[in-house]
PDB file of C-alpha atoms in Angstrom:
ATOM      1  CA  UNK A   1      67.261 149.132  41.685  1.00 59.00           C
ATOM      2  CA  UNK A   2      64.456 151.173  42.164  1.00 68.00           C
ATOM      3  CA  UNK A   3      65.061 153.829  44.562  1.00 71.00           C
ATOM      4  CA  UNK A   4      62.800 154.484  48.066  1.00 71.00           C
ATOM      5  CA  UNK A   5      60.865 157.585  48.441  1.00 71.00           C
ATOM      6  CA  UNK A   6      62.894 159.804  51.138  1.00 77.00           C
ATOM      7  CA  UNK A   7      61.025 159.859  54.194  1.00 75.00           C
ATOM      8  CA  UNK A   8      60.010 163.448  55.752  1.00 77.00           C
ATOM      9  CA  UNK A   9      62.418 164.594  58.411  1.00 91.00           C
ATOM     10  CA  UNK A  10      60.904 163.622  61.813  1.00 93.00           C
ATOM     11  CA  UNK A  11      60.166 167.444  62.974  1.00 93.00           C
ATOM     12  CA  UNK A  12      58.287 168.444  59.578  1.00 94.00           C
ATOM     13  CA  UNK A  13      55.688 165.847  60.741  1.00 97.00           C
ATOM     14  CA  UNK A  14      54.762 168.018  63.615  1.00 98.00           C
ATOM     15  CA  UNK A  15      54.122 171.289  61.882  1.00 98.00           C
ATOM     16  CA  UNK A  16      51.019 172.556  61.111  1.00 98.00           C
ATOM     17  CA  UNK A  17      51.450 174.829  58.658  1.00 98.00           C
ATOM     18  CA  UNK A  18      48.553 176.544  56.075  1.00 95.00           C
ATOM     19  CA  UNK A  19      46.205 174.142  58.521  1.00 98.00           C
ATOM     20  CA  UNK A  20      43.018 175.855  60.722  1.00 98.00           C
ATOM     21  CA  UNK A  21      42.735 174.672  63.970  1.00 98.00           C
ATOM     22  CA  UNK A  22      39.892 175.301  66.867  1.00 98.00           C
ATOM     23  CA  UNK A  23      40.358 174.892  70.189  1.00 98.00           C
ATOM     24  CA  UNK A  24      37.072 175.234  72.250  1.00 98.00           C
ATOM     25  CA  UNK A  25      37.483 176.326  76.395  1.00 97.00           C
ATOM     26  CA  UNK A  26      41.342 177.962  75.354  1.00 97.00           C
ATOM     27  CA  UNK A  27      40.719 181.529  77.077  1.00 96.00           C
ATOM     28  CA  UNK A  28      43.119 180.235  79.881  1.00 95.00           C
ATOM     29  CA  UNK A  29      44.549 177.460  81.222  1.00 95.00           C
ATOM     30  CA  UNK A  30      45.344 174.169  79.369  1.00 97.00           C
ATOM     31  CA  UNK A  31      43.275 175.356  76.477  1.00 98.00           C
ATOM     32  CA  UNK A  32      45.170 178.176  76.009  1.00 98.00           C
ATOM     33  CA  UNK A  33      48.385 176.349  76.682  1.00 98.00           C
ATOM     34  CA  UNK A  34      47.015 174.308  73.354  1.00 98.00           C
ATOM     35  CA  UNK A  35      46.370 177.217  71.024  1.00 98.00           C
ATOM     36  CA  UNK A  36      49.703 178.694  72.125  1.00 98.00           C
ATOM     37  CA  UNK A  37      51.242 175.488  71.043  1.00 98.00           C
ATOM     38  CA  UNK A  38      49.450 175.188  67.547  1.00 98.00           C
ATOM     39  CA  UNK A  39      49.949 178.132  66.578  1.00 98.00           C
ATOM     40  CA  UNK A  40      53.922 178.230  67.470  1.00 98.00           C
ATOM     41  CA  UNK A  41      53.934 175.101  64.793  1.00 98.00           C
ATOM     42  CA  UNK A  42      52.415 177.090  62.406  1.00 98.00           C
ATOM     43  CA  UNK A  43      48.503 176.817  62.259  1.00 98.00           C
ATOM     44  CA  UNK A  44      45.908 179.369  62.098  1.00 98.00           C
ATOM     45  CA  UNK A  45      44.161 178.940  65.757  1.00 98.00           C
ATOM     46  CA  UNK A  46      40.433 179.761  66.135  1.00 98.00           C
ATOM     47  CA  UNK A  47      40.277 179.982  70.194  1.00 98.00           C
ATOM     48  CA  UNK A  48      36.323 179.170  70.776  1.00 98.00           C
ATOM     49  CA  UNK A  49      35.491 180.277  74.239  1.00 98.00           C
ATOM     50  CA  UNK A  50      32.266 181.527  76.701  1.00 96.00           C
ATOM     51  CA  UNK A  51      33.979 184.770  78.333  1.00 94.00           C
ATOM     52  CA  UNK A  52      34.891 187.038  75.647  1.00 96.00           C
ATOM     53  CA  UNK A  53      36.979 189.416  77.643  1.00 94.00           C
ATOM     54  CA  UNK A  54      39.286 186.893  78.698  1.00 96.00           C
ATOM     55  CA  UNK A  55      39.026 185.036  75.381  1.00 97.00           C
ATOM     56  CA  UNK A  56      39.950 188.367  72.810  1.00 97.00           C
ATOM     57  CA  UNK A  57      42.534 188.830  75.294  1.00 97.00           C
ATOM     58  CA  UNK A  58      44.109 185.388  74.870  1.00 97.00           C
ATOM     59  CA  UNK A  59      43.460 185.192  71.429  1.00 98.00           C
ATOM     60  CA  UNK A  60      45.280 188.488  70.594  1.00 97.00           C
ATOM     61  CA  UNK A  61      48.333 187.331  72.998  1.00 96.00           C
ATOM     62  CA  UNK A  62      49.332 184.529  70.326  1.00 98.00           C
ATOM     63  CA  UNK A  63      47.848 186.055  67.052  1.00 98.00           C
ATOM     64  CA  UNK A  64      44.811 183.895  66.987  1.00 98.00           C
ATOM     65  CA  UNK A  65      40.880 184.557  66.305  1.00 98.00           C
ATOM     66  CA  UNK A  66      38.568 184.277  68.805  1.00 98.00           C
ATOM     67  CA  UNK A  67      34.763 183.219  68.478  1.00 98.00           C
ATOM     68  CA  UNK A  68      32.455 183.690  71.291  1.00 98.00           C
ATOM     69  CA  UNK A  69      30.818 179.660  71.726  1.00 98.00           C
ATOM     70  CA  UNK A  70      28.888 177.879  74.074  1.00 98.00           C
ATOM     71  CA  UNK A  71      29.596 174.324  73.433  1.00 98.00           C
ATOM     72  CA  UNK A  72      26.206 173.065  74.899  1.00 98.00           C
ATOM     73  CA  UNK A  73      24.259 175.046  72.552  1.00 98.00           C
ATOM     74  CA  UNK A  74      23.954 172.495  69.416  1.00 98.00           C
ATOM     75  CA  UNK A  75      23.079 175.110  66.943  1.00 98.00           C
ATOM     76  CA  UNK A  76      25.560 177.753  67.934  1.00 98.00           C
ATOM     77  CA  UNK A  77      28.431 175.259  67.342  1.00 98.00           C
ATOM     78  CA  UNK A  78      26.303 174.099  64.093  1.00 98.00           C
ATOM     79  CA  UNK A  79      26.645 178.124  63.394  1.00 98.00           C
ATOM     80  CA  UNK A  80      30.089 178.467  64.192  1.00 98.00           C
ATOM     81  CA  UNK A  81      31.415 175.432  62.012  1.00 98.00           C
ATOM     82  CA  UNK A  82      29.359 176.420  59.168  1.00 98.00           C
ATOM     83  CA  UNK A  83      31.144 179.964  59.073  1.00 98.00           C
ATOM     84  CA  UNK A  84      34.475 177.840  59.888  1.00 98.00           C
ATOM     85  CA  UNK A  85      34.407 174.938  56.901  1.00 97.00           C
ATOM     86  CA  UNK A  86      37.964 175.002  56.613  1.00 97.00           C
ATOM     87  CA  UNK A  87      38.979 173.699  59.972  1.00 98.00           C
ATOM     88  CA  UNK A  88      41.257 170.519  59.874  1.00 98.00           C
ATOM     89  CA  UNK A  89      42.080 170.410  63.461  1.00 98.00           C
ATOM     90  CA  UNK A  90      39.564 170.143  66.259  1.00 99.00           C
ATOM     91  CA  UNK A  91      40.568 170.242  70.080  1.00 98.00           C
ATOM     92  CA  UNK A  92      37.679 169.792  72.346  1.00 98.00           C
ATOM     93  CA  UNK A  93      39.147 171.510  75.767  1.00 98.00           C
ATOM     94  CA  UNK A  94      36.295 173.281  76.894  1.00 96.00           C
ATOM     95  CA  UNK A  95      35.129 171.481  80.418  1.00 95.00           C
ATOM     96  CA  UNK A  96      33.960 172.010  83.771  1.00 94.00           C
ATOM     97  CA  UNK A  97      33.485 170.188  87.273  1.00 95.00           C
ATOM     98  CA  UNK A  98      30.980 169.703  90.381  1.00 94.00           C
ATOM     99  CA  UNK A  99      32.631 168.362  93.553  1.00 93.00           C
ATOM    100  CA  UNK A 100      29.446 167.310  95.200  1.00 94.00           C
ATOM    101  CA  UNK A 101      28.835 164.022  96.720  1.00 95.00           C
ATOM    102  CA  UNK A 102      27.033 161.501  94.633  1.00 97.00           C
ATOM    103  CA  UNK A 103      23.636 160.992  97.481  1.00 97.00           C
ATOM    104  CA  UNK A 104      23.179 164.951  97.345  1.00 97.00           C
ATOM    105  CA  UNK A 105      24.314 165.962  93.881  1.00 97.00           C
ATOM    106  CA  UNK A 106      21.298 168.682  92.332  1.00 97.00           C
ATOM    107  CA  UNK A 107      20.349 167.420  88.871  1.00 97.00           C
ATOM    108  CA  UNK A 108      21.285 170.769  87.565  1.00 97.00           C
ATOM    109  CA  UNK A 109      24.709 169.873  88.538  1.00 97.00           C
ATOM    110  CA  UNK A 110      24.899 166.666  86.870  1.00 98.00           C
ATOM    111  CA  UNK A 111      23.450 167.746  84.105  1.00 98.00           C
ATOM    112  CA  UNK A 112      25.560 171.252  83.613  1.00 97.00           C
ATOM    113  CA  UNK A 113      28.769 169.321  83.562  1.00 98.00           C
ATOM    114  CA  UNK A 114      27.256 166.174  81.667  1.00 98.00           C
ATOM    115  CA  UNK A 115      26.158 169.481  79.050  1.00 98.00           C
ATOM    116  CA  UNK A 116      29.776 170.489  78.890  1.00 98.00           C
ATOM    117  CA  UNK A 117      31.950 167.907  79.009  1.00 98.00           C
ATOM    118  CA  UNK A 118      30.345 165.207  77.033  1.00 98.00           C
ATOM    119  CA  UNK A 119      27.128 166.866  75.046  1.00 98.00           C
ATOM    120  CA  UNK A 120      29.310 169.922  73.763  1.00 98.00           C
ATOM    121  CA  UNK A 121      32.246 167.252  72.762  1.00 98.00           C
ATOM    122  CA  UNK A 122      29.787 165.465  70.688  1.00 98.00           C
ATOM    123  CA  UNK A 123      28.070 168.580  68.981  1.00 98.00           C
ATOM    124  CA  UNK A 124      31.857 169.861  67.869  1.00 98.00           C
ATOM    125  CA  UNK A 125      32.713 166.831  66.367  1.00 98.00           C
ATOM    126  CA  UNK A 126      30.003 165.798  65.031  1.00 98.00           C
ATOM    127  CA  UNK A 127      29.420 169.875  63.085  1.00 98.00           C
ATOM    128  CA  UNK A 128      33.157 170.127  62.384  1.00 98.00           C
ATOM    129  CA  UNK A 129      33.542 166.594  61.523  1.00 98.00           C
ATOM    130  CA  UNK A 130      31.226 166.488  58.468  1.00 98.00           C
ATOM    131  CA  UNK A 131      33.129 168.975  56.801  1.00 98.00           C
ATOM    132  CA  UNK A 132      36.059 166.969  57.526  1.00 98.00           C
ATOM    133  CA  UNK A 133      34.661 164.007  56.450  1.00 98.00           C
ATOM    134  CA  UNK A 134      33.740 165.571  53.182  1.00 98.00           C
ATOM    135  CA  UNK A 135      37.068 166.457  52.346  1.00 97.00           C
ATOM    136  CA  UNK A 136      38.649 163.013  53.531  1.00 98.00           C
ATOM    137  CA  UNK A 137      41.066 164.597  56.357  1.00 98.00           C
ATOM    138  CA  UNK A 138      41.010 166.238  59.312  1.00 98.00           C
ATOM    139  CA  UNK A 139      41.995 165.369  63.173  1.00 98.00           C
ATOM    140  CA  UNK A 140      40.204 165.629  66.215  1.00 99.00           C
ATOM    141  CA  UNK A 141      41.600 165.726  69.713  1.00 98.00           C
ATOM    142  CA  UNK A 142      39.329 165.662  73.138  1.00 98.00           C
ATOM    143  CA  UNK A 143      40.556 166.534  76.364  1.00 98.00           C
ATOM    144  CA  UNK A 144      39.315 164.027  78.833  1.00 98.00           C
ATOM    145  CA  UNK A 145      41.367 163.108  82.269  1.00 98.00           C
ATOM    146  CA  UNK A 146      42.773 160.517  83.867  1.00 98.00           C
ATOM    147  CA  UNK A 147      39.567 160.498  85.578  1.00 97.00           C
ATOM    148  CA  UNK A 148      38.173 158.445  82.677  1.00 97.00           C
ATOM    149  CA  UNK A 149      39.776 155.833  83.592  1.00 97.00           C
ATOM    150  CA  UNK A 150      40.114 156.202  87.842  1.00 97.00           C
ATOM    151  CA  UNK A 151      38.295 157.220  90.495  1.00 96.00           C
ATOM    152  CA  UNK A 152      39.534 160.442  91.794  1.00 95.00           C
ATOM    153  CA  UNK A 153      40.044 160.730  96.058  1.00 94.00           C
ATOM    154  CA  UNK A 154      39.331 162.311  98.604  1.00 96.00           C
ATOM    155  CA  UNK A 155      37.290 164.528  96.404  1.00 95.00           C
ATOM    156  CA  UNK A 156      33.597 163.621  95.234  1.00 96.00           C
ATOM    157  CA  UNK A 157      33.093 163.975  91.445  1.00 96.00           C
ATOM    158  CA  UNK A 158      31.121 161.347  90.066  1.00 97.00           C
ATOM    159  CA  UNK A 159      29.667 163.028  87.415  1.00 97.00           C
ATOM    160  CA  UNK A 160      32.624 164.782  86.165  1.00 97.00           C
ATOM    161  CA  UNK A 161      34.565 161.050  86.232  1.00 97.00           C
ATOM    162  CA  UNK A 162      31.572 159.622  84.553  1.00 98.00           C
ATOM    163  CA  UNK A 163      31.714 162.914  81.692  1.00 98.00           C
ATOM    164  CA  UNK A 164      35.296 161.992  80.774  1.00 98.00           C
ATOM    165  CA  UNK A 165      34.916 158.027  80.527  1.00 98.00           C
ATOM    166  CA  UNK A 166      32.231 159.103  77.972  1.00 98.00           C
ATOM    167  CA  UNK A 167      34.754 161.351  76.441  1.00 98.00           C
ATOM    168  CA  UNK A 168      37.365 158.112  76.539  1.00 98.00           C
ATOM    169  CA  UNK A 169      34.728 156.046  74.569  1.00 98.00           C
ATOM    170  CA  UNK A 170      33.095 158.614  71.914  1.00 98.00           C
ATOM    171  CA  UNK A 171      36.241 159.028  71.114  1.00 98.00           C
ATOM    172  CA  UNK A 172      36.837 155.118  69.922  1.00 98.00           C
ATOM    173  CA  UNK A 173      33.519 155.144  68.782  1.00 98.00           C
ATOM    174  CA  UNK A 174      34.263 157.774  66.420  1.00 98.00           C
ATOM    175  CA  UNK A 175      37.775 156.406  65.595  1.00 98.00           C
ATOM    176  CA  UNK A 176      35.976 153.746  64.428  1.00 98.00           C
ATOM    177  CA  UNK A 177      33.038 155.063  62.572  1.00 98.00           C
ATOM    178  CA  UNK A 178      35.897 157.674  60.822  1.00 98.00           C
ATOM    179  CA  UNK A 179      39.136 155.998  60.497  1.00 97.00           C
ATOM    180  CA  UNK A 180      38.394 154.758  57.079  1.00 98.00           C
ATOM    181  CA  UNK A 181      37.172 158.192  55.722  1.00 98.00           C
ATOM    182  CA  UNK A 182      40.468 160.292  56.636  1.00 98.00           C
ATOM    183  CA  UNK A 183      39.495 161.784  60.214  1.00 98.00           C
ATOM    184  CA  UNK A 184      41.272 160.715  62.930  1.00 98.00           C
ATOM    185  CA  UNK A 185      39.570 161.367  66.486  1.00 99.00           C
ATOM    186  CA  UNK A 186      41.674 160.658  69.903  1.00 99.00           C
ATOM    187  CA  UNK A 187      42.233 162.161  73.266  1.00 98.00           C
ATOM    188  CA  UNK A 188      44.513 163.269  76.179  1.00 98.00           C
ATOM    189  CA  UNK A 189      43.950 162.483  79.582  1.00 98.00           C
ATOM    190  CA  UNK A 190      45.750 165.161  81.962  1.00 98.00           C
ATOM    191  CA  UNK A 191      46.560 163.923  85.275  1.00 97.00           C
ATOM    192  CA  UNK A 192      46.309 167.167  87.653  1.00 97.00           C
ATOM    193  CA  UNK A 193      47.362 169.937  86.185  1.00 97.00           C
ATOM    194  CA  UNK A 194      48.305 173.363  87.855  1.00 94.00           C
ATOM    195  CA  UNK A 195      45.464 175.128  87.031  1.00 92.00           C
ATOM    196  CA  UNK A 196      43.109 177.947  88.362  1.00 83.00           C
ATOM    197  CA  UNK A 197      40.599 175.174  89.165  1.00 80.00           C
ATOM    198  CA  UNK A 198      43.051 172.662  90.328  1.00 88.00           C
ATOM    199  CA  UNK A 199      44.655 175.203  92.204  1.00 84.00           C
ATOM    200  CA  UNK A 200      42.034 176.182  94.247  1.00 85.00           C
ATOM    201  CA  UNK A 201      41.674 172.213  95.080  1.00 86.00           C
ATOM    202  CA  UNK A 202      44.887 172.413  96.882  1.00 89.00           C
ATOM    203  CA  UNK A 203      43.577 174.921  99.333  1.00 89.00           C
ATOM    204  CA  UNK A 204      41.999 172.066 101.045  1.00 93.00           C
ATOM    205  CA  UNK A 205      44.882 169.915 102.984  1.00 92.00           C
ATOM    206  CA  UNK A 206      43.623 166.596 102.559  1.00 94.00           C
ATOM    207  CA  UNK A 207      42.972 167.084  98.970  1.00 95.00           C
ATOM    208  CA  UNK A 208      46.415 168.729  98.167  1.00 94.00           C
ATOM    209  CA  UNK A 209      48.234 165.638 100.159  1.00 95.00           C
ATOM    210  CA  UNK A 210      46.520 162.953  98.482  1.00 96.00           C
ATOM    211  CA  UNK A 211      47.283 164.536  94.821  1.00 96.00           C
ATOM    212  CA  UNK A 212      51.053 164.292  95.590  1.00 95.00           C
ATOM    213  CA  UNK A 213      51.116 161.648  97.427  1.00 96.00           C
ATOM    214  CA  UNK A 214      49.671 159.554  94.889  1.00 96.00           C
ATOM    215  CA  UNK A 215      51.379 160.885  91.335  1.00 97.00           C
ATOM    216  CA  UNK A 216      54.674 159.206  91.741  1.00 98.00           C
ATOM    217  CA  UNK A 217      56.451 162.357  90.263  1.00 97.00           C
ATOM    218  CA  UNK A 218      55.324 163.820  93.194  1.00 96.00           C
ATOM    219  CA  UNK A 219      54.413 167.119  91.553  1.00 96.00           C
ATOM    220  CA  UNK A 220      50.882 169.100  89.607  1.00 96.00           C
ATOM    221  CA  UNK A 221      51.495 169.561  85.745  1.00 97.00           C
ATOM    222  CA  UNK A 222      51.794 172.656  83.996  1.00 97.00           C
ATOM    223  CA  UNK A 223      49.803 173.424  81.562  1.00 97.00           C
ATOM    224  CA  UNK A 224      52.172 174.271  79.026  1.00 97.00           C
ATOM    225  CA  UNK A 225      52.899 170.294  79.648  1.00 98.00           C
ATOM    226  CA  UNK A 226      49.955 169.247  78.174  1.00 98.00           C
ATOM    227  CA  UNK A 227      49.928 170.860  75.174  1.00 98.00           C
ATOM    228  CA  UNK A 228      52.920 169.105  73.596  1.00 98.00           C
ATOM    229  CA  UNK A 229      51.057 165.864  73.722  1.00 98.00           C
ATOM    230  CA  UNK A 230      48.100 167.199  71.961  1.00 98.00           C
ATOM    231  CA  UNK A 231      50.342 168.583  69.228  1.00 98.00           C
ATOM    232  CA  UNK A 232      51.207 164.960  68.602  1.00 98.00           C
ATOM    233  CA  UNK A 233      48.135 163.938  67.972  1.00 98.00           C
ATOM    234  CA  UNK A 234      46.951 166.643  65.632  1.00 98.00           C
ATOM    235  CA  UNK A 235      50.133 166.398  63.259  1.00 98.00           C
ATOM    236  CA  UNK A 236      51.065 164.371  60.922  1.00 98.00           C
ATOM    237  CA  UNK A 237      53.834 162.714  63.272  1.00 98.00           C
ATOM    238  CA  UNK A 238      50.612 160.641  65.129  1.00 98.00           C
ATOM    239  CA  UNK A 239      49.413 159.979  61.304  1.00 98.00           C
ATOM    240  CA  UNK A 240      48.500 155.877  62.342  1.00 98.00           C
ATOM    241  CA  UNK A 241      47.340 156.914  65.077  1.00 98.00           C
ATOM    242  CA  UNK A 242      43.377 156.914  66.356  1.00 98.00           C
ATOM    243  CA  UNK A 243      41.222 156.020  68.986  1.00 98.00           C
ATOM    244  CA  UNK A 244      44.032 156.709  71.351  1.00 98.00           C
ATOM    245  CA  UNK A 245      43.857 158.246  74.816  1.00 98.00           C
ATOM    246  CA  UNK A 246      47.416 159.721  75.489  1.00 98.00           C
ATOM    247  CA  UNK A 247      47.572 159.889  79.587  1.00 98.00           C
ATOM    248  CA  UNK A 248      50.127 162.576  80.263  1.00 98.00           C
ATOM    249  CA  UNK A 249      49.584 161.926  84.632  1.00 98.00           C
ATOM    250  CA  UNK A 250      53.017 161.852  85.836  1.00 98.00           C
ATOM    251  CA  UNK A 251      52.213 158.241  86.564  1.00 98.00           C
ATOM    252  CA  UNK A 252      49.025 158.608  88.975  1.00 97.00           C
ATOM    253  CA  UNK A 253      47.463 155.494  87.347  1.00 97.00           C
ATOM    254  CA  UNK A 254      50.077 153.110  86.866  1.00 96.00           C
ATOM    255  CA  UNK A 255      49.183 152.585  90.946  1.00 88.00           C
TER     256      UNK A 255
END
């Protein structure tokens, strides 16, 4: 009788061990929350960041490197992932938002967070995913929101909704395009999240009530919630699993 390989034990599949990640946008805040949690499963964590100060800072907190990179230049992040060809995990955090209404938004504005949040998610995979390809393995994870897939009220942010539905569909298209060569690409999609930015949105009454009223846990995320999730789908224990958008939204769009 012949005898069945023995399966890996179910936690092994989550480590991360001997593996180079990057996380782009992880000086603070969900990003960081990220690196913190890649590197406490074992992998070397390259945080990729715009404000050095706050980014060596972060970096040094978890025993990570830090690159200065602004994902909207094409070439810099060509630069960086040449001097990086050994990364096998990608995490695309690094975003930003306008809350102007859609009749009086300034093109800059649409097109600064259209530069981040979609451009600069393209650039990274596509520099650190043709190393990945070459090698026939790798995993990339996008942050894009539950406002992929909703329209966020009472605040106005068309453009940053229409950013992470771009985000939601790159990252099938990739799936797709990849899948067969070793590189799996998905995404989370935080629901709101306590974060500086977030945080200063509940400073406005009608904004704060809505939020709550709406997620039926009732409460923000933390961070540090988010990060588990995109753990997941870097490991091995997601190893099936591509063109998937996990929604981690304490249940804001199952109304």
């Amino acid at each position: 009788m012949t005898q069945l390989p023995t399966p890996p034990q179910i936690l092994d599949l989550f480590r991360l061990d001997g593996r180079h990640a990057v996380v782009t946008g992880a000086a603070q805040g969900i990003g960081f929350e990220i690196a913190r949690g890649l590197a406490q499963a074992g992998a070397r964590v390259t945080i990729a960041d715009l404000n050095p100060d706050v980014g060596t800072e972060a970096a040094q907190g978890i025993g990570a490197a830090f690159e200065v990179l602004d994902v909207t230049d094409a070439a810099a992040v060509a630069a960086l992932a040449a001097r990086l060809p050994d990364v096998e995990i990608l995490v695309n955090n690094a975003g930003i938002v306008r809350n102007t209404p859609a009749e009086s938004t300034p093109d800059e504005d649409w097109t600064a967070v259209m530069r981040v949040n979609l451009d600069g998610v393209f650039w990274c995979c596509r520099e650190f995913g043709r190393p990945m390809l070459a090698r026939g393995k790798g995993a990339i994870v996008s942050t894009a929101s539950m406002s992929g897939m909703i329209s966020n009220h009472p605040q106005p942010q068309a453009g940053y909704n229409a950013s992470k539905a771009g985000v939601i569909h790159l990252t099938r298209s990739l799936a797709g395009e990849w899948g067969g060569r070793g590189v799996r690409v998905n995404a989370v999609a935080p629901g709101y999240t306590a974060t500086p930015l977030t945080r200063r949105g509940l400073e406005t009454p009608e904004w704060r009530d809505t939020w709550l009223k709406e997620t039926p846990m009732g409460r923000l995320a933390e961070p540090a919630e988010i990060a588990p999730a995109v753990l997941y789908l870097a490991s091995d224990a997601s190893s099936f699993v591509t063109g998937h958008t996990l929604v981690v939204d304490g249940g804001y769009t199952c109304w």
